Amino acid sequence: LAVPDEDNCMVVYSSLQSPENAHTVIARCLGIPEHNIRVITRRVGGGFGGKAIRAIPVATACALAAHKLRRPVRIYLNRKTDMIMAGGRHPMKITYSVGFKSNGKITALHLDILINAGISADISPIMPRNMLGTLKKYDWGALSFDIKVCKTNHSSKSAMRAPGEVQASFIAEAIIEHVASTLSIDVDVVRNHNFHSFDSLNLFYEGCAGEPTEYTLPFIWDKLAMSSSFDQRIQMIKCFNTGNSWRKKGISRVPIVHPVQIRATPGKVSILKDGSVVVEVGGIELGQGLWTKVKQMTAFALSAIQCHGTDELLEKVRVIQADSLSLIQGGFTAGSTTSEASCEAVRLCCNILVERLAPLKRKLQEQMGSVVWDILILQAHLQAVNLSASSYFVPDFTSMEYLNYGAAVSEVEVNLLTGETTVLQADLIYDCG
């Protein structure tokens, strides 16, 4: 929804993962300064990539129409058009050469990867980096690769959840399965032989491998086998497959290594006269619970003032919509770290406010004995204490990238006559740090 405002301004309401990017594109399209544009995002009804980039052309077209007609314009896509624009995951063609020993230990791997990016770049330039982070989950010995992002006459491919990483994990597992098949040995044996030691992990993920104690994948791998009864279920499945001609079951255990990156994120916390709290963050609520975490962090951090009534602070906190003029440099909500970065930005704001309130609280305590939150805030307003604080959390360079580890066991049944596939059970363990 685009609404023309006075002085040649434009207010645009759009559900997207990066209001800041839309703000810039709309200003350039309309040929007006960025301070004349305001992009507001209340929430995104499930995004996870799909509304990272492809919502921007829709918002810009809407703003252009409103700018020309000088009246409010609303545009929405039907589902078919929406799906065509998103384009789905990137198709790829992969050719590889792999060298390995008789026990399944891989010594060398070369990959030639062609990525079908469609007719425009969209997010495709980030694909090679995303893929490499996941491809390196095994110790390939010597690893070389040639990744080409290809312009084709197909639809452009936008971000889907974990773009490139899903494909890269499939590639890695296909190679492992191929080696196991060639040697006629169990695929889990091959996986175990090619797990990273901490030294090889440090080599493949230089700068973000962390400390040896943080490499929890081997522990997760073994724990999952026990908690999912993996070995017992393998035997049960073998018995099932022997006795059934047209239905077959399979079970697989797969690891994952996910490099996580934290980005700079702004925050703003303001305390109103009645003691209620309003919070703004750069992060967008996509259904991942970002606002819930931010509210909890605000209540927790402000309770450090230690006065009566702070145990009810959670009910007094409201997170308001993202506004690209009110809070600049909001950045991108993507990559699974925006909730935590937003919480840290809010924590820094709250620390400033607690520091400002502390002298007044001590003074009131001497006069009254005990201090109630509402009275403290009212007095702060009367005594002109600044009860609004802004911050910009910038992660330390040494800790802005780190690794997450996980593993999953999936049991699947296939009907050989119809091709119908049913996931019977999935067990997951994930260490998110």
PDB file of C-alpha atoms in Angstrom, residues 277 279 281 289-302 313-320 343 346 350:
ATOM      1  CA  VAL A 277       7.901   0.623  27.241  1.00  0.00           C
ATOM      2  CA  VAL A 279      10.742  -0.790  21.464  1.00  0.00           C
ATOM      3  CA  VAL A 281      14.367  -2.874  16.189  1.00  0.00           C
ATOM      4  CA  GLY A 289       9.503 -15.138  17.218  1.00  0.00           C
ATOM      5  CA  LEU A 290      11.838 -12.134  16.964  1.00  0.00           C
ATOM      6  CA  TRP A 291       9.401  -9.780  18.713  1.00  0.00           C
ATOM      7  CA  THR A 292       8.874 -12.283  21.543  1.00  0.00           C
ATOM      8  CA  LYS A 293      12.613 -12.530  22.185  1.00  0.00           C
ATOM      9  CA  VAL A 294      13.040  -8.741  22.000  1.00  0.00           C
ATOM     10  CA  LYS A 295      10.229  -8.199  24.538  1.00  0.00           C
ATOM     11  CA  GLN A 296      11.806 -10.745  26.895  1.00  0.00           C
ATOM     12  CA  MET A 297      15.242  -9.140  26.584  1.00  0.00           C
ATOM     13  CA  THR A 298      13.791  -5.661  27.244  1.00  0.00           C
ATOM     14  CA  ALA A 299      12.019  -6.807  30.418  1.00  0.00           C
ATOM     15  CA  PHE A 300      15.102  -8.731  31.582  1.00  0.00           C
ATOM     16  CA  ALA A 301      17.584  -5.895  30.965  1.00  0.00           C
ATOM     17  CA  LEU A 302      15.425  -3.131  32.489  1.00  0.00           C
ATOM     18  CA  LEU A 313       7.656  -5.523  32.974  1.00  0.00           C
ATOM     19  CA  LEU A 314       7.068  -8.067  30.206  1.00  0.00           C
ATOM     20  CA  GLU A 315       3.384  -7.053  30.070  1.00  0.00           C
ATOM     21  CA  LYS A 316       4.385  -3.388  29.758  1.00  0.00           C
ATOM     22  CA  VAL A 317       6.641  -3.828  26.689  1.00  0.00           C
ATOM     23  CA  ARG A 318       5.386  -3.278  23.147  1.00  0.00           C
ATOM     24  CA  VAL A 319       7.502  -3.804  20.018  1.00  0.00           C
ATOM     25  CA  ILE A 320       6.293  -1.541  17.209  1.00  0.00           C
ATOM     26  CA  CYS A 343      18.146  -8.516  21.375  1.00  0.00           C
ATOM     27  CA  VAL A 346      17.949  -3.647  22.826  1.00  0.00           C
ATOM     28  CA  CYS A 350      18.351  -0.802  28.326  1.00  0.00           C
TER      29      CYS A 350
END
